[in-house]
Short mmCIF file of C-alpha atoms in Angstrom, two decimals:
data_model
loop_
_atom_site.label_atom_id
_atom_site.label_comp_id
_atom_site.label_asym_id
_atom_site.label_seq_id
_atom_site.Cartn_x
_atom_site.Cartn_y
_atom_site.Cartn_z
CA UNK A 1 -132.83 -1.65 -9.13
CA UNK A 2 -135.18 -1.48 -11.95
CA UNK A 3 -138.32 -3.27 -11.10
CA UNK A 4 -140.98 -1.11 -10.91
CA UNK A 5 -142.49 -0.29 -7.32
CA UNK A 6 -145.98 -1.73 -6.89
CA UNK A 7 -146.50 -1.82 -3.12
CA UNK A 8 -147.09 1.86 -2.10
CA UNK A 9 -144.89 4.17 -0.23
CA UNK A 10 -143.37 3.01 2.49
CA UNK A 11 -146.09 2.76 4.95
CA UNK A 12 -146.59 -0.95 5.66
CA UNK A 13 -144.49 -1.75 8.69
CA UNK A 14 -147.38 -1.27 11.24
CA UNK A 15 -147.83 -4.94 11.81
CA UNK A 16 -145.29 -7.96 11.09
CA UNK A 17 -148.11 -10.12 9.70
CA UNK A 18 -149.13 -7.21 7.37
CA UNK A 19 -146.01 -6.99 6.20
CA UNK A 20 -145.27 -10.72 5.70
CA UNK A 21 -148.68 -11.15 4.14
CA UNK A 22 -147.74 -8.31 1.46
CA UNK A 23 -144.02 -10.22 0.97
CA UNK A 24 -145.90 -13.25 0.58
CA UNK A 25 -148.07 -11.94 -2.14
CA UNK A 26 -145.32 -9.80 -3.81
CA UNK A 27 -142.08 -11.46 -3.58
CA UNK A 28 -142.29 -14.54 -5.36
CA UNK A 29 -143.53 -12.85 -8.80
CA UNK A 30 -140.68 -10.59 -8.17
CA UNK A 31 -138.22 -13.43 -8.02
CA UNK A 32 -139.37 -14.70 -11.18
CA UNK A 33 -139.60 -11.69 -12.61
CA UNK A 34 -135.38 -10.58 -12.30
CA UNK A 35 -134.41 -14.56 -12.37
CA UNK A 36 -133.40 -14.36 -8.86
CA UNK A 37 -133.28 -17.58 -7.28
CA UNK A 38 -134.08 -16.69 -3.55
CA UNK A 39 -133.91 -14.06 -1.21
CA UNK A 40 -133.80 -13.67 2.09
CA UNK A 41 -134.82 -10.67 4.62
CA UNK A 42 -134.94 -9.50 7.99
CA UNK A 43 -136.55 -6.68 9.33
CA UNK A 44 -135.58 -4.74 12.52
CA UNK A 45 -138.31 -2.69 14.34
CA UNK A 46 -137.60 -0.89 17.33
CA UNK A 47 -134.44 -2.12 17.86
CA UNK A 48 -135.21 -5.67 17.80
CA UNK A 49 -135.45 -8.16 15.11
CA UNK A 50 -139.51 -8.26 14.00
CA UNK A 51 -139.16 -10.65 11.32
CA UNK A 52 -137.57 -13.14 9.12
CA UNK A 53 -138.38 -14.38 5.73
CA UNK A 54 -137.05 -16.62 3.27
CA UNK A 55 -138.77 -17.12 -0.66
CA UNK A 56 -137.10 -18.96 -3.73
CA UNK A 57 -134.67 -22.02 -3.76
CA UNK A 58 -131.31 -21.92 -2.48
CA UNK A 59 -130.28 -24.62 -5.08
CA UNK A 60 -131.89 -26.37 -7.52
CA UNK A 61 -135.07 -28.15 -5.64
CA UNK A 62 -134.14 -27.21 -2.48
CA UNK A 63 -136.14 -24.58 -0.59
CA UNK A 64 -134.84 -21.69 0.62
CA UNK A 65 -135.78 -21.13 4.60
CA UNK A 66 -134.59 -18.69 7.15
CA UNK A 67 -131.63 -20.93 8.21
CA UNK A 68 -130.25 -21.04 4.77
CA UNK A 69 -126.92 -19.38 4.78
CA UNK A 70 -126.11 -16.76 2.24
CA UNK A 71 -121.98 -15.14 1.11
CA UNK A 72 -122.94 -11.93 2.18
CA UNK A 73 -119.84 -10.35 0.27
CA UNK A 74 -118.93 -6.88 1.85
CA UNK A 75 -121.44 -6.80 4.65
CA UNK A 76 -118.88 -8.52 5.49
CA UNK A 77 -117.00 -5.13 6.16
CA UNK A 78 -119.12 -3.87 9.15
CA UNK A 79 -118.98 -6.95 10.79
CA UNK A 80 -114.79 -6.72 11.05
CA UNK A 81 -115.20 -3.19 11.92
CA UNK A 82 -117.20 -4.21 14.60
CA UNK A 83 -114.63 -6.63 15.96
CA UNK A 84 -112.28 -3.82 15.76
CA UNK A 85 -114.04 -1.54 17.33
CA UNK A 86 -115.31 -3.41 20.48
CA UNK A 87 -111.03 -4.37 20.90
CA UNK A 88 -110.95 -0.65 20.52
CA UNK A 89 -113.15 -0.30 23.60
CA UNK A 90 -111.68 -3.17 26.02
CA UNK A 91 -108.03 -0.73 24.75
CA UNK A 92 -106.51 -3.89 23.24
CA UNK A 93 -106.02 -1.94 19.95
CA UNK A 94 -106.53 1.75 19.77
CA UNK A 95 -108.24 3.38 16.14
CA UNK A 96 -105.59 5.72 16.03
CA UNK A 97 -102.17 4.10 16.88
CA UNK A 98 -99.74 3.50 13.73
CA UNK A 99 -100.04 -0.08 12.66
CA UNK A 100 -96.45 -0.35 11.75
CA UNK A 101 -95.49 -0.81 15.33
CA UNK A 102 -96.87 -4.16 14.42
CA UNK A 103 -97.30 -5.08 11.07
CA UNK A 104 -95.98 -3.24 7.42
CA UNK A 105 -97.22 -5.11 4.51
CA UNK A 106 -93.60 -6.16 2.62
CA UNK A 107 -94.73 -4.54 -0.05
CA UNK A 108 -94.84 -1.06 1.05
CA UNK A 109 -91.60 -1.66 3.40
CA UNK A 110 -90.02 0.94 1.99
CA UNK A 111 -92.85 3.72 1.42
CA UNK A 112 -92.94 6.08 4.55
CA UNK A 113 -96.58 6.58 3.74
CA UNK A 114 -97.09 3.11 5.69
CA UNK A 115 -96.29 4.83 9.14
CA UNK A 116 -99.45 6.90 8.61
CA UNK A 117 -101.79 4.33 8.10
CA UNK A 118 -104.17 4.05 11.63
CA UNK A 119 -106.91 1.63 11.96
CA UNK A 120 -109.66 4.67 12.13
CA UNK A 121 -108.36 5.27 8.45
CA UNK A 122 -108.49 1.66 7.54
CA UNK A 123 -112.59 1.18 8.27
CA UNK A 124 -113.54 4.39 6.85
CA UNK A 125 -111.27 3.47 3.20
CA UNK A 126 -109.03 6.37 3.64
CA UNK A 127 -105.43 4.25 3.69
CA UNK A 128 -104.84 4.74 -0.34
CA UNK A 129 -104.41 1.43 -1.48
CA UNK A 130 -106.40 -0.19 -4.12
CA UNK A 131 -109.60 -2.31 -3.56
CA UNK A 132 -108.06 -5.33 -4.43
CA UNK A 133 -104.04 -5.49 -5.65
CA UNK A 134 -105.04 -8.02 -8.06
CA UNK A 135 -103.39 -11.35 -8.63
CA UNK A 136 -99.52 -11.21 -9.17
CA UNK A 137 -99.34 -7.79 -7.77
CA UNK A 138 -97.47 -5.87 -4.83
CA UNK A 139 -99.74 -3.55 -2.65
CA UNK A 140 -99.23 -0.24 -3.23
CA UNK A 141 -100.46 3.52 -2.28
CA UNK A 142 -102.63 4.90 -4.50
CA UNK A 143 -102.66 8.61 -3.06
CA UNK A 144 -101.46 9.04 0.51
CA UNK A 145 -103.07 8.42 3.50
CA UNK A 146 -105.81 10.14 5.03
CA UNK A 147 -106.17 12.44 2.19
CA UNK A 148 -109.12 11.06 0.23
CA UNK A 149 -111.64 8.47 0.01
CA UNK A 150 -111.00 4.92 -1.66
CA UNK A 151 -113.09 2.37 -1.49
CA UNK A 152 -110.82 -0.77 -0.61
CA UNK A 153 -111.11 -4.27 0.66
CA UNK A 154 -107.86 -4.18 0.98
CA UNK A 155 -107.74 -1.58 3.59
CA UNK A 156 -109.79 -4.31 5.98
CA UNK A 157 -107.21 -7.03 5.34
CA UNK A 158 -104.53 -4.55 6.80
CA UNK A 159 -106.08 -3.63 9.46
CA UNK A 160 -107.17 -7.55 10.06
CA UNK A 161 -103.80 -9.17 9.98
CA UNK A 162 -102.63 -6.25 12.25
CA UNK A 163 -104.75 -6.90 15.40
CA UNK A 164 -103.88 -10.19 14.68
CA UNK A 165 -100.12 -9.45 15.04
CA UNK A 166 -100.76 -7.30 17.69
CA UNK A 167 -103.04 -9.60 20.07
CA UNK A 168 -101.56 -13.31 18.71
CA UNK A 169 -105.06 -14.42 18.04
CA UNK A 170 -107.10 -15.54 14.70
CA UNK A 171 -108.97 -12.63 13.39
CA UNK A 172 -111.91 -15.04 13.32
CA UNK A 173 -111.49 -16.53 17.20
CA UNK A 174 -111.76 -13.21 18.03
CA UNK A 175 -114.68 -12.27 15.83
CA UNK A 176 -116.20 -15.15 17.87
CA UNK A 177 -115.46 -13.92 21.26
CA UNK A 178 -116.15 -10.37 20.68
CA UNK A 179 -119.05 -10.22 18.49
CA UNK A 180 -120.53 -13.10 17.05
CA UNK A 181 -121.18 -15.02 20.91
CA UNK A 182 -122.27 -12.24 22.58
CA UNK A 183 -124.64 -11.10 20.05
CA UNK A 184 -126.45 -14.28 19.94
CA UNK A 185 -125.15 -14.78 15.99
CA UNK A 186 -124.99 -18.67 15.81
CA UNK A 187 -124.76 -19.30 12.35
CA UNK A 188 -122.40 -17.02 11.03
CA UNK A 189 -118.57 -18.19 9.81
CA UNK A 190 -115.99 -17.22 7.81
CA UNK A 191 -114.45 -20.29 5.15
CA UNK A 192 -116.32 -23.98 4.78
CA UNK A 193 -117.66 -25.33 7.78
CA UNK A 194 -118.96 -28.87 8.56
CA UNK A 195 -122.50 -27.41 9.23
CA UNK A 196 -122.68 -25.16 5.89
CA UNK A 197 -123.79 -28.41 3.94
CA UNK A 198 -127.09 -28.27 2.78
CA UNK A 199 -127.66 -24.81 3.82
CA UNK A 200 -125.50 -22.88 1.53
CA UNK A 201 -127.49 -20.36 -1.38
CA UNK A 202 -125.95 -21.38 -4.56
CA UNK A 203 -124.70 -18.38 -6.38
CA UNK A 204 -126.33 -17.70 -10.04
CA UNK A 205 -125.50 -15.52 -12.41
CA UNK A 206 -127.64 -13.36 -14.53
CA UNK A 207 -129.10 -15.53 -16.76
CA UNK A 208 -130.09 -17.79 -14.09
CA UNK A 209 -126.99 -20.94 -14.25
CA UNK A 210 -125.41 -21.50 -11.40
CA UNK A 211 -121.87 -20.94 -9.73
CA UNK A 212 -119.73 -22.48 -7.77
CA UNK A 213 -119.64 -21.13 -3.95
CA UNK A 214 -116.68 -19.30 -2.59
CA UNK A 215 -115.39 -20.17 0.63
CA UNK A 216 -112.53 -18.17 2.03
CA UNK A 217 -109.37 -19.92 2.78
CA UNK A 218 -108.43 -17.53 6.30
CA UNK A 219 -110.60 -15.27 7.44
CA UNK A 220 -111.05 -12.49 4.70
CA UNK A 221 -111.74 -8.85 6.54
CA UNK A 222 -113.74 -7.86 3.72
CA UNK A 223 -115.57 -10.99 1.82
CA UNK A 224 -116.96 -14.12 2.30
CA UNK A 225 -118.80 -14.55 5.69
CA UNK A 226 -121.32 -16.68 5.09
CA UNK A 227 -124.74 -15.93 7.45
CA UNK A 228 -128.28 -16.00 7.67
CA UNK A 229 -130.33 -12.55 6.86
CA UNK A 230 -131.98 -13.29 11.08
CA UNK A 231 -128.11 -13.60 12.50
CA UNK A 232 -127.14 -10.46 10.34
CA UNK A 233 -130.17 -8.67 11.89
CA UNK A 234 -129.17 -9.89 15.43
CA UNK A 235 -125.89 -8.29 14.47
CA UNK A 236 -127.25 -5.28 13.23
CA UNK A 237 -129.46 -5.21 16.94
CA UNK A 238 -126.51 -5.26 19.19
CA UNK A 239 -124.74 -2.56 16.86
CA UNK A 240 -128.03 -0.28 17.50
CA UNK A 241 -127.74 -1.35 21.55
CA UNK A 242 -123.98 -0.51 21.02
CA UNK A 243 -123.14 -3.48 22.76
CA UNK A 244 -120.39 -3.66 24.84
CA UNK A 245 -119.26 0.17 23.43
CA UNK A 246 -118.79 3.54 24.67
CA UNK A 247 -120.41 6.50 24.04
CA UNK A 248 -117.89 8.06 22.66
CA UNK A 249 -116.75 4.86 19.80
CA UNK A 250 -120.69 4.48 19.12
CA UNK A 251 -120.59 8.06 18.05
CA UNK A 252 -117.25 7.69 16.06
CA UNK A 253 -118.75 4.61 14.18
CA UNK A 254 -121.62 6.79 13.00
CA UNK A 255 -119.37 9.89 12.58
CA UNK A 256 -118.73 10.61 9.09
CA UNK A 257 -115.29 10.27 8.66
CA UNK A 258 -114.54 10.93 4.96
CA UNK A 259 -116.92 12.53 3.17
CA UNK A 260 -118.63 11.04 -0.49
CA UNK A 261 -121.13 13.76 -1.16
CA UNK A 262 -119.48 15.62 -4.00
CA UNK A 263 -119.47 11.88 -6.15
CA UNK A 264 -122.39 10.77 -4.88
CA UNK A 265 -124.81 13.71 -5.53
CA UNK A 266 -123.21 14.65 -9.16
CA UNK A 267 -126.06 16.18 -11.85
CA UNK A 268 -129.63 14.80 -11.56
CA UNK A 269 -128.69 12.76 -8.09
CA UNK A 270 -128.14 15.74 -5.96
CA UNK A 271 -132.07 16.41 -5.89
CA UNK A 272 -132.23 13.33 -3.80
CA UNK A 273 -129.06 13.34 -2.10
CA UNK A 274 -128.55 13.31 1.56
CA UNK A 275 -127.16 16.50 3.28
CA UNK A 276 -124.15 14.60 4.50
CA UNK A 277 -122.69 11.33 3.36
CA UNK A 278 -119.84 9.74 3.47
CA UNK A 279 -117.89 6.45 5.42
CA UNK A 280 -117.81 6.12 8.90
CA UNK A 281 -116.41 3.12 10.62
CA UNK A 282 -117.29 -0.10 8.90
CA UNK A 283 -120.85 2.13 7.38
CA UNK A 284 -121.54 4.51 4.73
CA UNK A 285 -123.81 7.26 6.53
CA UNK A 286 -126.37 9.05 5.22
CA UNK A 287 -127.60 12.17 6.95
CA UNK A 288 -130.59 13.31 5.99
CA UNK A 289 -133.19 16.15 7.70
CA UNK A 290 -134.52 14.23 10.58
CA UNK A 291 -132.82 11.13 9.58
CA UNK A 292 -129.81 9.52 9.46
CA UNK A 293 -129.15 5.35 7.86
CA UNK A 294 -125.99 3.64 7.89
CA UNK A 295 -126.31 0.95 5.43
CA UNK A 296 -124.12 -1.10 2.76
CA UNK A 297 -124.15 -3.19 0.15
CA UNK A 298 -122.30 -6.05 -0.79
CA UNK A 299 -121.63 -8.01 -4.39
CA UNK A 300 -119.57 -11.08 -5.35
CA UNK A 301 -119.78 -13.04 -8.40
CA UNK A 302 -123.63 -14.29 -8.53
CA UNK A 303 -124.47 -12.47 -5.07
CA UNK A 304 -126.15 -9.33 -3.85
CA UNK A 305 -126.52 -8.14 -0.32
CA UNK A 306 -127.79 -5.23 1.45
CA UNK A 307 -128.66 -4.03 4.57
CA UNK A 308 -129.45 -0.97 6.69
CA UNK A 309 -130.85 0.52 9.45
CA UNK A 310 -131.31 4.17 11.23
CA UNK A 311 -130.38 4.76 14.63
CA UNK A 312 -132.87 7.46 14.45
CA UNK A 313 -135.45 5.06 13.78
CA UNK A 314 -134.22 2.40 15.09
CA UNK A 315 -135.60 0.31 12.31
CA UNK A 316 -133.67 -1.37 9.26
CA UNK A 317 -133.28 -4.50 6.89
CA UNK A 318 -131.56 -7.33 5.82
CA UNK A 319 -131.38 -8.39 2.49
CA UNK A 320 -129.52 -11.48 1.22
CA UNK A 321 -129.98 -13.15 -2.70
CA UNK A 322 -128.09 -15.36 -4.71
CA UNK A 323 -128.55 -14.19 -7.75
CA UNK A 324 -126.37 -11.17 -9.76
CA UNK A 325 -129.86 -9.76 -10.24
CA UNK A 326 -130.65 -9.42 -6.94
CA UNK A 327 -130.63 -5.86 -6.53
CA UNK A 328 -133.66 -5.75 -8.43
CA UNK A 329 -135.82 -6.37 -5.74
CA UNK A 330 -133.67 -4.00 -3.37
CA UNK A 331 -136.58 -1.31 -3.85
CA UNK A 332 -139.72 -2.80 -3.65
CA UNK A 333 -138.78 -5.36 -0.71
CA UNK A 334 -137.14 -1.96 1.23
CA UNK A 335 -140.81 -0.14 0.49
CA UNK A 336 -142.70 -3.06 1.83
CA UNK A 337 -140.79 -3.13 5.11
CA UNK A 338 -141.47 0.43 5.11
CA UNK A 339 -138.23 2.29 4.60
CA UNK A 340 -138.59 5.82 5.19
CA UNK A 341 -139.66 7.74 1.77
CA UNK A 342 -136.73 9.72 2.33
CA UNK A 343 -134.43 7.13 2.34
CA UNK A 344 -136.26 5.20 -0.88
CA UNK A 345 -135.84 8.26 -3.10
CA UNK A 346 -132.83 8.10 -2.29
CA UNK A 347 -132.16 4.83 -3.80
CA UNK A 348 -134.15 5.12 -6.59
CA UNK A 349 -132.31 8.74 -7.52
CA UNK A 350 -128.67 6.31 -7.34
CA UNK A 351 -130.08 3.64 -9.61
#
């Protein structure tokens, strides 16, 4: 996040076409600039998608466009939370039922600590295992739990492969059914599909040479869902409509249910810091006076994602590059779609 701000603070989301003429204008210098080959954004006003935006090349020579389709890496996360939590609502699974009645990892068989592990704890990283167990090795606990916060992409595949025990159906058939039909998100998949080609962002890495694309094999609860920024922002829509929810989930998904604000806000960061933070389900929160975001961020090799939005607001962004310098532009592109100041200091006090 180091490129200097140039586009004033915060205040240009009045009009779309204002604030596509000042993209326009700033966003392809700031591509060249970091060595970023594309990016592309969304913006959500009032609750509804206002505008979509695509600048760069998604591979050599080809343009990027709005329908190019980007790995969004762990905005992947909120999208299985999702899932889970609208099977949550229709009581197919419940957030706090013990997933061993249906599925125990064999690698923590034999560690009591697996009856404990709930799929409330699994979306908010609170089940103690690693992020990833890394090749060659067993899972295992790294504190107990419920206890603490741990950030792990492991916790998602858990809780994944147990509603699929538990309801005999494909993780991503059901993503389908539950979340990605009714929400109007038609090009959004997990793994290689027929009509990725000639679509798909290349991944780069900092120096500018490009990568190879990863595709997941299943469907990884965590990783790997390839979308456009315009279907992430339809999802993000539908999460602010809390489509087909309940009160009372919509308020545990924004619910902070482990708090972060004692790492987050160490030294010179707590001048910025929010007055809560922490994970809820499938979001990290930020609670701020007057304010509250839910937002996260995503990076794989030669990718970096982000997106946000404030049901308080009821505005937020999408922002999808392929490019390990993408977070670069993270600050000015959030300041031209007029991110609350709040919010932007923020991010610049964590960079």
């Amino acid at each position: 996040m180091a490129v200097a701000l140039t586009l004033g603070g915060g205040a240009l989301a009045a009009e779309p076409k204002e604030v596509r003429a000042a993209l326009d204008q700033a966003v392809p210098g700031l591509l060249a600039g970091a060595k970023v080959p594309s990016v592309s954004i969304a913006e959500i006003e009032d609750g509804k998608v206002a505008l979509t935006a695509a600048y760069g090349e998604q591979s050599p020579g080809v343009r990027a466009t709005p329908a190019t389709l980007y790995n969004i890496a762990s905005l992947t996360k909120p999208i299985t939370a999702e899932v889970v939590l609208r099977l949550a609502a229709r009581k197919t699974v419940s957030l706090d039922a013990p997933m061993a009645d249906y599925w125990t990892d064999p690698d923590i068989a034999s560690d009591d600590r697996r009856l404990l592990l709930t799929p409330r704890l699994a979306l908010s990283h609170q089940t103690g295992f690693p992020n990833w167990r890394g090749p060659g090795k067993p899972l295992a606990f790294q504190f107990t739990p419920g206890t603490s916060y741990g950030y792990s992409g492991e916790g998602y595949q858990y809780v994944a492969r147990y509603v699929e025990k538990k309801t005999g159906q494909d993780f991503e058939g059901l993503a389908q059914a539950v979340l990605f039909k009714p929400a109007g998100m038609n090009d959004t998949a997990s793994g290689h599909k027929p009509w990725f080609d000639g679509r798909v962002a290349v991944p780069t890495d900092a120096s500018g040479k490009a990568l190879q694309p990863g595709y997941a094999t299943t469907y990884n609860a965590a990783d790997l869902i390839y979308t456009t920024a315009g279907d992430y922002a339809r999802f993000i829509t539908s999460v602010m409509r809390n489509q087909d929810l309940p009160p009372s989930l919509a308020a545990d998904r924004r619910h902070i249910q482990v708090s972060q604000r004692t790492e987050m806000c160490a030294g010179a960061k707590a001048a910025t810091c929010p007055t809560n933070a922490g994970f809820g389900l499938g979001w990290q929160v930020l609670e701020f006076n007057g304010e509250t975001v839910m937002m996260h961020t995503g990076r794989d090799e030669g990718v970096a994602t982000f997106a946000w939005y404030s049901p308080t607001t009821r505005k937020g962004a999408v922002f999808l590059t392929n490019s390990d310098n993408g977070f670069q532009l993270v600050l000015p592109v959030f300041e031209t779609l007029g991110a609350s100041p709040t919010f932007l200091a923020y991010l610049r006090g964590q960079s």
